[in-house]
Amino acid sequence: MSLAYRLGSVAFIMALMALALYILTAGILGRKIHWKSLGIFFICGEVFQWSAMFLYLLYTVVTGQENIPSAVFDTACYLLMALVLGAMMTKLHRIPLLHTFTAAILCTFVVNTANNTMVYVVEEYSPLFDRQHFLVFVRLDLPYMLTVGIALLVAAILKRSEFYRYFTAMFRSRARGILTLVVCLVLMLIMPLQQLLFPNLTPDASYATFFFALIVVGVFLLQFAAMYAAGQDRIKAQEETILQQQAHMVLLEELQQEIRAFRHDFTNLFSGLTLQAQEGDLAGIQDFMKRTSSYFDEKLGNEIAQMDGLNNIQLYPLRSLLATKLAKMRQMRIKGVLEALKPIDSRLGMDTDDLLRALGILLDNAIEAVPKEEGQVRVVLLQEEKELYLAVANNYEKTPDLSSLTKKGYTTKGSGHGTGLTSYRRIVARCRGCATRTYLKDGMFIQELHIPAV
């Protein structure tokens, strides 16, 4: 065989491995194949795999020994490929890197385990052929082509079962996501460790059965853990819905009481209007209508606007948070105003948990900063095609020092405080494309947050 044919065969099987990794990662994430990014990953995969092979050959030549199996270099290569693939998926689909990197690690475990097992089995059980080109096809090309077929099959099964929905539930919290990443890394390292610890182990049918069973058990356990996590999230969402409904009930009861009081006052006012009408006092009637309109807005307009605003928020955890904070403001006799004139959905580039923590920090700071008398907090949410605009404004007793707000641990509340804004800045920094703005206007301290839409 010519050198060109050999190098071409190696490049071909490397391209097949990159294809299998990309297909399965997209399947785990529930995304379609993006051909441009696939082409870029082909190039990166070829570079990394050729580099790993070259470094291994260089190591054996320099040291004159092969005490470190090539699997160690291959593992380092595939870790880099998984990181690159995760970064590409993050940029392409706006999914957190921890999520995409873990998916790439999981697919690397499945693809490498299936590929290595098939390569070993073919080498052990395939007959010898006189024609070298056909031998190369059977022993090299065929196992890697079957690997791509397995990747397609597993990706199709995962998409049909909507595995990505459950897998996403594993990353609702950072601790849960890190644990998932560690488990996937352990699964990925099982075969390289086996080759490092037992280099003379001969592959056979039992060997193949064990590693294929390992794939099934590993994916099954992750599926079970993901379904359990999703179930816990549903329970939490139901609890939040109950709290939100309770807050709505409180608001409805207050609205009902205000309507009764307005009806009683309106009856008394209308008695005076009747006498003015009999006397032909047009100016008095106009003054009455003006006072009645302002009275209605003062007593009922804010509550009705709050209900309309909450109903426009289709992201239920966010609605629950706002309903709870508005109820807290009413208990503290703080005038809370919510403006959400358009529907707010979940198409956001920021994780829901991060959004709730960020908004919770802004609201808590606003509630604590308002004057004891006539405190006001205004919350504005406006969803546009490309972003969600969020603003929290409050009046204040002492003018905030804007230049000091960016300092770590800055607070006006005394010892033990000052971590909220630091946490808020960390959350915003994790969100790709998010932007913030803080300023004073018309006696109000305003903090804006721009979150890109997905």
Short mmCIF file of C-alpha atoms in Angstrom, two decimals, residues 58-323:
data_model
loop_
_atom_site.label_atom_id
_atom_site.label_comp_id
_atom_site.label_asym_id
_atom_site.label_seq_id
_atom_site.Cartn_x
_atom_site.Cartn_y
_atom_site.Cartn_z
CA LEU A 58 7.64 11.28 19.44
CA TYR A 59 7.39 10.01 23.03
CA THR A 60 8.20 6.44 22.02
CA VAL A 61 11.15 7.55 19.87
CA VAL A 62 12.65 9.83 22.53
CA THR A 63 12.17 7.48 25.49
CA GLY A 64 12.62 4.24 23.54
CA GLN A 65 9.78 2.59 25.46
CA GLU A 66 6.02 2.22 25.33
CA ASN A 67 5.20 2.12 29.03
CA ILE A 68 2.41 4.66 28.52
CA PRO A 69 -0.36 3.32 26.23
CA SER A 70 -1.54 5.46 23.34
CA ALA A 71 -4.94 5.60 25.09
CA VAL A 72 -3.52 8.22 27.47
CA PHE A 73 -2.68 10.55 24.57
CA ASP A 74 -6.00 9.74 22.91
CA THR A 75 -7.88 10.60 26.11
CA ALA A 76 -6.17 13.99 26.36
CA CYS A 77 -6.99 14.56 22.68
CA TYR A 78 -10.67 13.70 23.14
CA LEU A 79 -10.92 15.90 26.23
CA LEU A 80 -9.72 18.84 24.12
CA MET A 81 -12.14 17.88 21.35
CA ALA A 82 -15.00 17.71 23.86
CA LEU A 83 -14.09 21.16 25.19
CA VAL A 84 -13.99 22.63 21.66
CA LEU A 85 -17.26 20.91 20.73
CA GLY A 86 -18.90 22.16 23.93
CA ALA A 87 -17.71 25.73 23.25
CA MET A 88 -19.07 25.54 19.68
CA MET A 89 -22.46 24.29 20.91
CA THR A 90 -22.52 27.05 23.53
CA LYS A 91 -21.89 29.74 20.95
CA LEU A 92 -24.28 28.21 18.41
CA HIS A 93 -27.25 27.44 20.69
CA ARG A 94 -26.62 29.75 23.69
CA ILE A 95 -26.45 26.84 26.13
CA PRO A 96 -24.16 27.11 29.20
CA LEU A 97 -20.69 25.61 28.65
CA LEU A 98 -21.02 23.24 31.63
CA HIS A 99 -24.10 21.75 29.97
CA THR A 100 -22.57 21.35 26.50
CA PHE A 101 -19.16 20.17 27.74
CA THR A 102 -20.81 17.46 29.85
CA ALA A 103 -22.86 16.34 26.84
CA ALA A 104 -19.67 16.16 24.74
CA ILE A 105 -17.93 14.13 27.47
CA LEU A 106 -20.89 11.73 27.66
CA CYS A 107 -20.95 11.23 23.91
CA THR A 108 -17.16 10.73 23.91
CA PHE A 109 -17.62 7.89 26.41
CA VAL A 110 -20.31 6.24 24.27
CA VAL A 111 -18.51 6.70 20.93
CA ASN A 112 -15.04 5.66 22.14
CA THR A 113 -16.32 2.66 24.06
CA ALA A 114 -18.36 1.43 21.10
CA ASN A 115 -15.53 2.10 18.64
CA ASN A 116 -12.75 0.50 20.69
CA THR A 117 -14.86 -2.55 21.40
CA MET A 118 -15.71 -3.06 17.73
CA VAL A 119 -12.09 -2.51 16.64
CA TYR A 120 -10.85 -5.10 19.13
CA VAL A 121 -13.52 -7.61 18.22
CA VAL A 122 -12.88 -7.21 14.48
CA GLU A 123 -9.14 -7.66 14.99
CA GLU A 124 -9.76 -10.77 17.07
CA TYR A 125 -12.40 -12.52 15.00
CA SER A 126 -12.14 -11.26 11.42
CA PRO A 127 -10.45 -13.61 8.92
CA LEU A 128 -7.25 -12.63 7.12
CA PHE A 129 -7.45 -11.39 3.55
CA ASP A 130 -4.84 -11.55 0.84
CA ARG A 131 -5.80 -8.15 -0.53
CA GLN A 132 -4.37 -5.50 1.78
CA HIS A 133 -6.81 -2.76 0.75
CA PHE A 134 -9.78 -4.97 1.63
CA LEU A 135 -8.09 -5.88 4.92
CA VAL A 136 -7.72 -2.19 5.78
CA PHE A 137 -11.38 -1.63 4.95
CA VAL A 138 -12.55 -4.48 7.18
CA ARG A 139 -10.24 -3.83 10.12
CA LEU A 140 -10.16 -0.03 10.09
CA ASP A 141 -12.84 1.61 7.99
CA LEU A 142 -15.71 -0.74 8.81
CA PRO A 143 -15.56 -0.40 12.65
CA TYR A 144 -15.44 3.40 12.39
CA MET A 145 -18.31 3.45 9.91
CA LEU A 146 -20.31 1.29 12.30
CA THR A 147 -19.42 3.76 15.06
CA VAL A 148 -21.07 6.55 13.06
CA GLY A 149 -24.09 4.27 12.58
CA ILE A 150 -24.31 3.66 16.33
CA ALA A 151 -24.04 7.41 16.97
CA LEU A 152 -26.92 8.04 14.54
CA LEU A 153 -29.02 5.30 16.14
CA VAL A 154 -28.40 6.47 19.72
CA ALA A 155 -29.00 10.13 18.76
CA ALA A 156 -32.31 9.19 17.10
CA ILE A 157 -33.41 7.21 20.18
CA LEU A 158 -32.47 10.07 22.52
CA LYS A 159 -34.30 12.64 20.40
CA ARG A 160 -37.42 10.47 20.15
CA SER A 161 -37.44 9.91 23.92
CA GLU A 162 -36.77 13.65 24.47
CA PHE A 163 -33.77 12.79 26.60
CA TYR A 164 -32.49 16.38 26.24
CA ARG A 165 -35.38 17.65 28.38
CA TYR A 166 -34.37 15.40 31.25
CA PHE A 167 -30.66 16.01 30.67
CA THR A 168 -31.26 19.78 30.91
CA ALA A 169 -32.82 19.26 34.33
CA MET A 170 -29.42 18.07 35.58
CA PHE A 171 -28.07 21.61 35.09
CA ARG A 172 -30.75 23.64 36.87
CA SER A 173 -28.25 24.06 39.69
CA ARG A 174 -24.48 24.36 39.42
CA ALA A 175 -23.78 21.65 42.00
CA ARG A 176 -26.00 19.18 40.17
CA GLY A 177 -24.33 20.04 36.85
CA ILE A 178 -20.81 19.58 38.25
CA LEU A 179 -21.80 16.19 39.71
CA THR A 180 -23.13 15.12 36.30
CA LEU A 181 -19.87 16.22 34.65
CA VAL A 182 -17.81 14.22 37.17
CA VAL A 183 -19.91 11.08 36.57
CA CYS A 184 -19.50 11.42 32.79
CA LEU A 185 -15.73 11.94 33.18
CA VAL A 186 -15.49 8.77 35.29
CA LEU A 187 -17.36 6.80 32.64
CA MET A 188 -15.09 8.20 29.93
CA LEU A 189 -11.91 7.26 31.82
CA ILE A 190 -12.88 3.64 32.56
CA MET A 191 -11.51 2.20 29.31
CA PRO A 192 -8.23 4.22 29.28
CA LEU A 193 -7.61 3.20 32.91
CA GLN A 194 -8.28 -0.43 32.04
CA GLN A 195 -5.75 -0.23 29.20
CA LEU A 196 -3.24 1.50 31.49
CA LEU A 197 -3.64 -0.98 34.37
CA PHE A 198 -4.11 -4.14 32.30
CA PRO A 199 -2.21 -3.60 29.02
CA ASN A 200 -2.04 -7.34 28.24
CA LEU A 201 -5.79 -7.96 28.46
CA THR A 202 -6.98 -9.78 25.33
CA PRO A 203 -10.31 -8.53 23.92
CA ASP A 204 -12.94 -11.21 23.38
CA ALA A 205 -16.69 -11.64 23.38
CA SER A 206 -16.92 -11.13 27.16
CA TYR A 207 -14.87 -7.95 26.83
CA ALA A 208 -17.22 -6.58 24.18
CA THR A 209 -20.29 -7.57 26.16
CA PHE A 210 -18.99 -5.85 29.29
CA PHE A 211 -18.30 -2.52 27.62
CA PHE A 212 -21.54 -2.48 25.65
CA ALA A 213 -23.36 -3.23 28.90
CA LEU A 214 -21.39 -0.38 30.47
CA ILE A 215 -22.76 2.00 27.83
CA VAL A 216 -26.33 0.85 28.43
CA VAL A 217 -26.05 0.98 32.23
CA GLY A 218 -24.27 4.35 32.20
CA VAL A 219 -26.83 6.00 29.93
CA PHE A 220 -29.70 4.35 31.82
CA LEU A 221 -28.44 5.62 35.18
CA LEU A 222 -28.03 9.13 33.78
CA GLN A 223 -31.53 8.93 32.31
CA PHE A 224 -32.92 7.80 35.66
CA ALA A 225 -31.09 10.55 37.55
CA ALA A 226 -32.22 13.13 35.00
CA MET A 227 -35.85 11.99 35.20
CA TYR A 228 -35.68 12.14 39.01
CA ALA A 229 -34.21 15.66 38.86
CA ALA A 230 -36.91 16.71 36.38
CA GLY A 231 -39.56 15.28 38.70
CA GLN A 232 -38.16 17.25 41.62
CA ASP A 233 -38.19 20.39 39.49
CA ARG A 234 -41.84 19.76 38.60
CA ILE A 235 -42.70 19.39 42.28
CA LYS A 236 -40.86 22.64 43.02
CA ALA A 237 -42.68 24.33 40.14
CA GLN A 238 -46.02 23.12 41.49
CA GLU A 239 -45.14 24.48 44.94
CA GLU A 240 -44.22 27.81 43.37
CA THR A 241 -47.50 27.80 41.47
CA ILE A 242 -49.40 27.23 44.72
CA LEU A 243 -47.54 30.13 46.36
CA GLN A 244 -48.25 32.30 43.36
CA GLN A 245 -51.95 31.37 43.48
CA GLN A 246 -52.01 32.20 47.19
CA ALA A 247 -50.46 35.59 46.45
CA HIS A 248 -53.10 36.11 43.75
CA MET A 249 -55.83 35.25 46.23
CA VAL A 250 -54.47 37.80 48.68
CA LEU A 251 -54.42 40.40 45.92
CA LEU A 252 -57.99 39.52 44.90
CA GLU A 253 -59.19 39.79 48.51
CA GLU A 254 -57.56 43.21 48.85
CA LEU A 255 -59.07 44.25 45.53
CA GLN A 256 -62.50 43.09 46.69
CA GLN A 257 -62.16 45.08 49.89
CA GLU A 258 -61.11 48.16 47.94
CA ILE A 259 -64.12 47.76 45.61
CA ARG A 260 -66.47 47.57 48.60
CA ALA A 261 -64.92 50.67 50.12
CA PHE A 262 -65.07 52.45 46.75
CA ARG A 263 -68.73 51.46 46.35
CA HIS A 264 -69.57 52.88 49.79
CA ASP A 265 -67.67 56.12 49.13
CA PHE A 266 -69.07 56.41 45.62
CA THR A 267 -72.62 56.14 46.94
CA ASN A 268 -72.02 59.06 49.31
CA LEU A 269 -70.32 61.11 46.61
CA PHE A 270 -73.10 60.35 44.13
CA SER A 271 -75.69 61.73 46.57
CA GLY A 272 -73.88 65.07 46.48
CA LEU A 273 -73.65 64.88 42.68
CA THR A 274 -77.44 64.51 42.43
CA LEU A 275 -77.96 67.77 44.31
CA GLN A 276 -75.39 69.54 42.11
CA ALA A 277 -77.11 68.25 38.98
CA GLN A 278 -80.48 69.54 40.21
CA GLU A 279 -78.95 72.96 40.76
CA GLY A 280 -77.23 72.91 37.34
CA ASP A 281 -73.73 73.19 38.84
CA LEU A 282 -71.71 72.05 35.79
CA ALA A 283 -68.36 73.05 37.26
CA GLY A 284 -69.09 71.05 40.40
CA ILE A 285 -70.01 67.99 38.33
CA GLN A 286 -66.77 68.24 36.34
CA ASP A 287 -64.78 68.55 39.56
CA PHE A 288 -66.61 65.50 40.93
CA MET A 289 -65.76 63.41 37.85
CA LYS A 290 -62.11 64.44 38.08
CA ARG A 291 -61.87 63.58 41.79
CA THR A 292 -63.68 60.27 41.24
CA SER A 293 -61.34 59.26 38.42
CA SER A 294 -58.22 60.02 40.46
CA TYR A 295 -59.74 58.24 43.47
CA PHE A 296 -60.40 55.15 41.36
CA ASP A 297 -56.84 55.13 40.02
CA GLU A 298 -55.43 55.56 43.50
CA LYS A 299 -57.53 52.84 45.13
CA LEU A 300 -57.97 50.24 42.39
CA GLY A 301 -55.79 51.09 39.41
CA ASN A 302 -52.52 49.85 40.92
CA GLU A 303 -53.99 46.50 42.01
CA ILE A 304 -55.57 45.89 38.60
CA ALA A 305 -52.32 46.85 36.84
CA GLN A 306 -50.41 44.42 39.05
CA MET A 307 -52.78 41.58 38.19
CA ASP A 308 -52.53 42.34 34.48
CA GLY A 309 -48.74 42.49 34.74
CA LEU A 310 -48.51 39.16 36.59
CA ASN A 311 -50.82 37.51 34.06
CA ASN A 312 -48.50 38.65 31.25
CA ILE A 313 -45.55 36.80 32.82
CA GLN A 314 -45.68 33.28 31.35
CA LEU A 315 -42.50 32.17 33.09
CA TYR A 316 -44.15 30.84 36.24
CA PRO A 317 -41.13 30.87 38.62
CA LEU A 318 -40.63 34.55 37.70
CA ARG A 319 -44.33 35.28 38.23
CA SER A 320 -44.20 33.54 41.62
CA LEU A 321 -41.16 35.59 42.70
CA LEU A 322 -42.77 38.89 41.70
CA ALA A 323 -46.10 38.01 43.33
#
